[in-house]
Amino acid sequence: MRFETLAVHAAAEMDAATGAVTPPIHLSTTFHHAPDGAPVSDFSYTRRGNPTQSQLEAALAAVEGGEAALVFGAGVAAGAAALQSLESGSHVLFHKDIYYTFKTMAEEFMPRWGLSATFADLSDGKAARAALRPTTRLVWAESPTNPMMEILDLAAIARMAHDAGARFLVDGTFASPALQRPLMLGADVVLHSMTKYLGGHSDVQSGALVFAKRGDLYDRAAHTRHVLGPVASPFSSWLILRGLRTLPCRMERHSANAQAIALAIEKHPRVASVLYPGLPSHPRHDVAARQMKAFGGMMSIRVKGGRAAAVGVASKVKLFLNATSLGAVESLIEHRIALEGPDSTTPEDLLRLSVGLEHPDDLIDDLTQALA
Ligand SMILES: *Cc1c(COP(=O)(O)O)cnc(C)c1O
């Protein structure tokens, strides 16, 4: 089945009790069991799992081509559970450009959890291999990265991780499963902040881990979620299921709009560079073209004139909204370093754009007048 069809029909069985075409939201926190405690269904208590959540998990596993999924209350909770599932003493090798809260988690929380972390440039095979240790259990990367829009060769990193006896986790938030399926490239786990494209409307916070195999990684993460409690609520799960149905359609438009904007402003005299994997000028455009179906709705622009010039552009836009987050219908702009804080290594002249579903010409007009 093709992806567009799968997105509409994955785990979309009609409700057996009522014939309802769209799924009910199961709010019950507890589920009937036999007097001797024996289960009578797949469910017992909602922290362990509930039917709306399970339906979303089945749908996510299907669209990613995995065997199982777990959904969480946030993308960061999904990442924390992946890390907390490791034995203490484990080492995790991260790509140098990752979502900034995961950087905080690595530096501040992993030592408390008895884990160690290293950052390396995983686009450089030699540097990456040199950073591996005998205790490396997990290699962690994003592609495209946030906010530098770097592209990593996911299949190559998967081979390197597996040769070292480690697992490979990909944060697939920027591409979404509609544009890139890391499990098909050899990754063991895909992480999503479903707050972004999967939800798609800036109105729900949720995260997921999708597993190639229903094996030890899945079992440990499920146990971690059950004991520590960062589950997705039934209502969040329901909203994400709803978002998933239109994901391929939205990603097509996000990608087309972003490509049009990137081409229109790349040569603008006040633009130093446009970081977008769909541009032939992107240093790893070929890798992106190989592993992505389209190039997505995220891009960064470096403005000539440094911090003041970048903030100046962000203050002159009329259609783009100054707000953080990404992946929804409305276009957003953000002076990223201002949000990431003083430890950030993001360039001061960088604006991150989340290109929405408006008409591309209106978005180009808006940026052009703001750059003028
Ligand atoms: C937003 C984001 C996260 C964190 O997700 P939350 O739902 O905000 O917890 C993780 N990775 C990437 C790439 C993100 O953009």
Coordinates of C-alpha atoms and ligand atoms in Angstrom, one line a residue:
M1 CA 0.0 0.0 0.0
R2 CA 1.3 3.5 -0.9
F3 CA 2.1 5.9 1.9
E4 CA -0.8 8.3 1.3
T5 CA -3.3 5.4 1.5
L6 CA -1.6 4.0 4.6
A7 CA -1.8 7.3 6.4
V8 CA -5.6 7.4 5.9
H9 CA -6.2 3.7 6.6
A10 CA -3.6 2.5 9.1
A11 CA -5.3 1.2 12.2
A12 CA -8.5 2.9 11.2
E13 CA -10.9 0.0 11.7
M14 CA -14.5 1.0 12.3
D15 CA -15.6 1.0 15.9
A16 CA -17.0 -2.5 16.4
A17 CA -19.6 -1.4 19.0
T18 CA -21.2 1.5 17.1
G19 CA -20.0 1.5 13.5
A20 CA -18.5 4.9 14.0
V21 CA -16.1 5.8 11.2
T22 CA -13.9 8.1 13.3
P23 CA -12.5 6.6 16.5
P24 CA -14.0 7.2 19.9
I25 CA -11.8 8.7 22.7
H26 CA -11.5 6.2 25.5
L27 CA -11.1 8.2 28.7
S28 CA -11.5 5.3 31.1
T29 CA -8.5 5.0 33.4
T30 CA -9.3 1.5 34.5
F31 CA -10.5 -1.7 32.7
H32 CA -12.4 -4.6 33.9
H33 CA -10.5 -7.7 35.0
A34 CA -11.6 -11.1 36.4
P35 CA -12.1 -11.5 40.2
D36 CA -8.7 -13.3 40.4
G37 CA -7.0 -10.4 38.7
A38 CA -6.7 -12.2 35.3
P39 CA -7.0 -9.7 32.4
V40 CA -10.0 -9.9 30.2
S41 CA -8.7 -7.5 27.6
D42 CA -5.4 -5.9 26.5
F43 CA -5.9 -3.1 29.0
S44 CA -5.8 -2.8 32.8
Y45 CA -4.8 0.7 33.8
T46 CA -4.3 3.7 31.5
R47 CA -0.7 4.4 32.6
R48 CA 0.2 1.0 31.1
G49 CA -1.9 1.6 28.0
N50 CA -5.4 2.6 26.7
P51 CA -7.3 1.8 23.5
T52 CA -7.0 5.3 21.9
Q53 CA -3.2 5.3 22.6
S54 CA -2.9 1.7 21.2
Q55 CA -4.7 2.7 18.0
L56 CA -2.3 5.5 17.5
E57 CA 0.7 3.2 18.2
A58 CA -0.5 0.7 15.7
A59 CA -0.9 3.4 13.1
L60 CA 2.5 4.8 13.7
A61 CA 4.2 1.4 13.5
A62 CA 2.4 0.9 10.2
V63 CA 3.4 4.2 8.6
E64 CA 7.1 3.9 9.7
G65 CA 7.3 0.3 8.7
G66 CA 8.1 -0.8 12.3
E67 CA 6.8 -3.6 14.5
A68 CA 5.7 -1.4 17.5
A69 CA 5.4 2.1 18.8
L70 CA 5.0 3.9 22.2
V71 CA 3.5 7.3 22.6
F72 CA 4.4 9.8 25.2
G73 CA 3.2 13.1 26.6
A74 CA 6.0 15.0 24.7
G75 CA 8.8 14.5 22.3
V76 CA 11.3 15.1 25.1
A77 CA 9.6 12.4 27.2
A78 CA 10.0 9.9 24.4
G79 CA 13.7 10.8 24.3
A80 CA 14.1 10.6 28.0
A81 CA 12.5 7.2 28.1
A82 CA 14.9 5.9 25.3
L83 CA 17.8 7.1 27.4
Q84 CA 16.4 5.8 30.8
S85 CA 16.0 2.4 29.2
L86 CA 19.8 2.0 29.0
E87 CA 21.8 0.2 31.6
S88 CA 23.8 2.6 33.8
G89 CA 27.3 2.9 32.5
S90 CA 26.2 3.1 28.9
H91 CA 27.6 5.7 26.6
V92 CA 25.6 7.5 24.0
L93 CA 27.1 9.1 20.9
F94 CA 25.1 12.1 19.7
H95 CA 25.5 14.1 16.5
K96 CA 26.8 17.6 17.4
D97 CA 23.7 19.4 16.1
I98 CA 20.7 18.0 18.0
Y99 CA 17.5 19.5 19.4
Y100 CA 18.7 21.7 22.2
T101 CA 16.7 20.2 25.0
F102 CA 18.3 16.8 24.3
K103 CA 21.6 18.6 24.6
T104 CA 20.6 19.7 28.1
M105 CA 19.4 16.2 28.9
A106 CA 22.7 14.8 27.8
E107 CA 24.8 17.3 29.8
E108 CA 22.7 17.8 32.9
F109 CA 20.6 14.7 33.4
M110 CA 22.5 11.8 31.8
P111 CA 25.3 11.9 34.4
R112 CA 22.6 11.7 37.2
W113 CA 21.3 8.7 35.5
G114 CA 24.7 7.0 35.3
L115 CA 25.0 7.5 31.6
S116 CA 27.7 9.3 29.6
A117 CA 27.4 11.3 26.4
T118 CA 29.7 12.5 23.7
F119 CA 29.0 14.8 20.8
A120 CA 30.7 14.3 17.4
D121 CA 30.3 15.3 13.8
L122 CA 28.5 12.2 12.5
S123 CA 28.7 13.4 8.9
D124 CA 32.5 12.7 9.2
G125 CA 32.8 8.9 9.3
K126 CA 36.3 9.0 10.8
A127 CA 35.4 11.4 13.6
A128 CA 32.3 9.4 14.3
R129 CA 34.1 6.1 14.6
A130 CA 36.8 7.7 16.8
A131 CA 34.1 8.8 19.2
L132 CA 32.7 5.3 19.7
R133 CA 33.6 3.6 23.0
P134 CA 33.3 -0.1 24.1
T135 CA 30.3 1.0 26.2
T136 CA 28.5 2.9 23.4
R137 CA 25.0 1.4 23.3
L138 CA 23.2 4.1 21.4
V139 CA 24.0 6.5 18.5
W140 CA 21.6 9.4 18.2
A141 CA 21.1 11.8 15.2
E142 CA 18.6 14.0 13.5
S143 CA 18.3 14.7 9.8
P144 CA 17.6 17.4 8.8
T145 CA 19.1 18.9 11.9
N146 CA 17.6 21.7 14.0
P147 CA 18.3 24.5 13.2
M148 CA 21.4 24.1 10.9
M149 CA 19.5 21.9 8.4
E150 CA 22.5 19.6 8.1
I151 CA 21.8 16.3 6.3
L152 CA 23.3 13.1 7.7
D153 CA 23.6 9.8 5.7
L154 CA 21.3 7.7 7.9
A155 CA 22.1 4.4 6.2
A156 CA 25.9 4.9 6.7
I157 CA 25.5 5.8 10.4
A158 CA 23.2 2.8 10.9
R159 CA 26.0 0.5 9.6
M160 CA 28.6 2.2 11.8
A161 CA 26.4 1.9 14.9
H162 CA 25.7 -1.8 14.2
D163 CA 29.3 -2.6 13.5
A164 CA 30.1 -1.2 17.0
G165 CA 27.3 -3.2 18.6
A166 CA 25.2 -0.1 19.3
R167 CA 21.6 0.8 18.4
F168 CA 20.7 3.8 16.2
L169 CA 18.0 6.3 17.1
V170 CA 16.9 8.9 14.6
D171 CA 14.9 12.0 15.7
G172 CA 12.7 12.2 12.6
T173 CA 10.7 15.2 13.7
F174 CA 11.7 17.6 10.8
A175 CA 10.9 15.2 8.0
S176 CA 8.0 13.2 9.5
P177 CA 7.3 9.7 8.2
A178 CA 5.8 11.1 5.1
L179 CA 9.2 12.3 3.8
Q180 CA 11.7 9.9 5.4
R181 CA 11.4 6.5 7.0
P182 CA 14.6 5.9 9.0
L183 CA 13.7 2.3 9.9
M184 CA 13.9 1.5 6.2
L185 CA 17.4 2.9 6.2
G186 CA 18.6 0.7 9.0
A187 CA 17.7 2.7 12.2
D188 CA 16.4 0.8 15.2
V189 CA 14.2 3.5 16.6
V190 CA 12.6 6.6 15.3
L191 CA 11.7 9.4 17.6
H192 CA 9.0 12.0 16.8
S193 CA 7.9 15.2 18.5
M194 CA 4.3 14.7 17.3
T195 CA 3.7 18.2 18.6
K196 CA 5.0 19.3 15.2
Y197 CA 4.1 17.8 11.8
L198 CA 2.2 14.8 13.0
G199 CA -0.2 16.9 15.0
G200 CA 0.1 19.7 12.5
H201 CA -2.1 22.3 14.0
S202 CA -0.1 23.8 17.0
D203 CA -2.7 22.4 19.4
V204 CA -1.3 19.1 20.9
Q205 CA 1.9 18.0 22.7
S206 CA 3.0 14.5 22.2
G207 CA 5.9 12.3 21.3
A208 CA 6.6 8.8 20.0
L209 CA 9.2 6.1 19.7
V210 CA 8.7 3.7 16.8
F211 CA 10.7 0.5 16.9
A212 CA 11.9 -1.7 14.0
K213 CA 11.4 -4.7 16.2
R214 CA 9.1 -5.6 19.1
G215 CA 12.2 -6.6 21.0
D216 CA 14.3 -5.7 24.0
L217 CA 14.4 -1.9 23.2
Y218 CA 10.7 -1.8 23.0
D219 CA 10.2 -3.8 26.2
R220 CA 12.5 -1.6 28.2
A221 CA 11.0 1.6 26.9
A222 CA 7.5 0.3 27.6
H223 CA 8.5 -0.6 31.2
T224 CA 10.2 2.8 31.6
R225 CA 7.0 4.5 30.5
H226 CA 4.8 2.4 32.8
V227 CA 7.0 3.0 35.8
L228 CA 7.8 6.7 35.3
G229 CA 4.5 7.7 33.8
P230 CA 5.1 10.0 30.8
V231 CA 2.2 8.6 28.8
A232 CA 0.3 10.4 26.1
S233 CA -3.3 11.3 27.1
P234 CA -6.2 9.7 25.2
F235 CA -7.2 13.1 23.8
S236 CA -3.6 13.9 22.6
S237 CA -3.5 10.4 21.0
W238 CA -6.8 11.1 19.3
L239 CA -5.6 14.5 17.9
I240 CA -2.4 12.9 16.6
L241 CA -4.4 10.1 14.9
R242 CA -6.5 12.8 13.2
G243 CA -3.4 14.7 12.1
L244 CA -1.8 11.6 10.7
R245 CA -4.6 11.2 8.2
T246 CA -3.7 14.5 6.4
L247 CA 0.1 14.3 6.9
P248 CA 1.1 13.3 3.4
C249 CA -1.0 16.1 1.9
R250 CA 0.3 18.7 4.2
M251 CA 4.0 17.7 3.8
E252 CA 3.6 18.0 0.0
R253 CA 2.5 21.6 0.4
H254 CA 4.9 22.5 3.2
S255 CA 7.8 21.2 0.9
A256 CA 6.6 22.9 -2.2
N257 CA 6.1 26.2 -0.4
A258 CA 9.6 26.0 1.3
Q259 CA 11.3 25.1 -2.0
A260 CA 9.6 28.2 -3.7
I261 CA 10.7 30.5 -0.9
A262 CA 14.3 29.1 -0.8
L263 CA 14.7 29.7 -4.5
A264 CA 13.1 33.1 -4.4
I265 CA 15.3 34.5 -1.6
E266 CA 18.6 32.6 -2.0
K267 CA 20.0 35.3 -4.2
H268 CA 18.5 38.3 -2.2
P269 CA 21.3 40.8 -1.6
R270 CA 20.5 40.9 2.2
V271 CA 20.6 37.1 2.5
A272 CA 24.0 35.6 3.3
S273 CA 22.7 32.0 2.8
V274 CA 19.6 29.9 2.8
L275 CA 20.0 26.5 4.6
Y276 CA 17.5 24.2 2.9
P277 CA 18.2 20.6 1.7
G278 CA 16.1 21.1 -1.4
L279 CA 18.5 23.7 -2.8
P280 CA 21.2 22.3 -5.2
S281 CA 23.6 24.6 -3.3
H282 CA 23.1 22.6 -0.1
P283 CA 26.3 20.6 0.5
R284 CA 24.4 17.4 1.0
H285 CA 21.5 17.9 -1.4
D286 CA 22.4 14.6 -3.0
V287 CA 22.1 12.6 0.2
A288 CA 18.8 14.4 1.1
A289 CA 17.5 13.6 -2.4
R290 CA 18.4 9.9 -1.9
Q291 CA 16.8 9.4 1.6
M292 CA 13.9 11.9 1.5
K293 CA 10.8 12.0 -0.7
A294 CA 10.7 15.8 -0.6
F295 CA 12.7 18.3 1.5
G296 CA 10.2 19.5 4.0
G297 CA 8.9 22.8 5.4
M298 CA 11.8 23.8 7.6
M299 CA 14.6 26.2 6.6
S300 CA 17.1 28.6 8.1
I301 CA 18.1 31.9 6.7
R302 CA 21.4 33.7 7.6
V303 CA 20.9 37.4 7.2
K304 CA 23.7 39.8 6.3
G305 CA 24.5 42.2 9.1
G306 CA 24.4 39.8 12.1
R307 CA 22.1 39.7 15.1
A308 CA 20.5 43.1 14.7
A309 CA 19.8 42.6 11.0
A310 CA 18.2 39.2 11.7
V311 CA 16.0 40.5 14.5
G312 CA 15.1 43.4 12.2
V313 CA 13.7 41.1 9.6
A314 CA 11.8 39.1 12.3
S315 CA 10.3 42.4 13.5
K316 CA 9.1 43.4 10.0
V317 CA 7.3 40.3 8.9
K318 CA 3.5 40.6 8.8
L319 CA 2.3 37.1 7.8
F320 CA 5.0 35.0 9.5
L321 CA 4.3 34.8 13.2
N322 CA 7.1 35.3 15.7
A323 CA 6.8 32.1 17.7
T324 CA 8.7 29.0 18.5
S325 CA 7.8 25.4 17.4
L326 CA 7.1 24.2 13.9
G327 CA 5.2 21.9 11.7
A328 CA 1.7 23.5 11.7
V329 CA -0.5 25.2 9.2
E330 CA 0.7 28.8 9.9
S331 CA 4.2 30.0 9.0
L332 CA 6.5 30.8 11.9
I333 CA 9.8 32.7 12.2
E334 CA 12.2 32.7 15.0
H335 CA 15.6 34.2 15.9
R336 CA 16.7 30.8 17.1
I337 CA 19.6 31.7 19.4
A338 CA 17.4 34.1 21.4
L339 CA 15.3 31.0 22.3
E340 CA 18.2 28.6 22.9
G341 CA 20.0 30.9 25.3
P342 CA 23.6 31.8 26.0
D343 CA 25.1 28.3 25.6
S344 CA 23.7 28.0 22.1
T345 CA 26.1 27.5 19.2
T346 CA 23.5 28.7 16.7
P347 CA 24.8 31.7 14.6
E348 CA 23.5 35.1 15.7
D349 CA 22.4 35.9 12.2
L350 CA 20.1 32.9 11.8
L351 CA 16.4 32.9 11.4
R352 CA 14.5 29.6 11.5
L353 CA 11.4 29.4 9.4
S354 CA 8.6 26.9 9.7
V355 CA 6.9 27.3 6.3
G356 CA 3.1 26.8 6.6
L357 CA 0.3 26.1 4.2
E358 CA -0.4 29.6 3.0
H359 CA 0.0 30.6 -0.7
P360 CA 3.8 30.6 -1.4
D361 CA 3.6 34.0 -3.2
D362 CA 2.1 35.7 -0.1
L363 CA 5.0 34.2 2.0
I364 CA 7.6 35.3 -0.5
D365 CA 6.1 38.8 -0.6
D366 CA 6.2 39.0 3.2
L367 CA 9.8 38.0 3.4
T368 CA 10.8 40.3 0.6
Q369 CA 9.3 43.3 2.2
A370 CA 10.8 42.4 5.5
L371 CA 14.3 42.0 4.0
A372 CA 14.0 45.3 2.0
Ligands
LIG1 C1 10.2 20.0 19.3 C2 11.3 19.0 19.1 C3 11.5 18.0 20.1 C4 10.8 18.0 21.4 O1 9.5 17.7 21.3 P1 8.4 18.3 22.4 O2 7.1 17.7 21.9 O3 8.5 19.7 22.4 O4 8.8 17.7 23.7 C5 12.4 17.0 19.7 N1 13.1 17.0 18.6 C6 12.9 18.0 17.6 C7 13.7 17.9 16.4 C8 12.0 19.0 17.9 O5 11.8 19.9 16.9

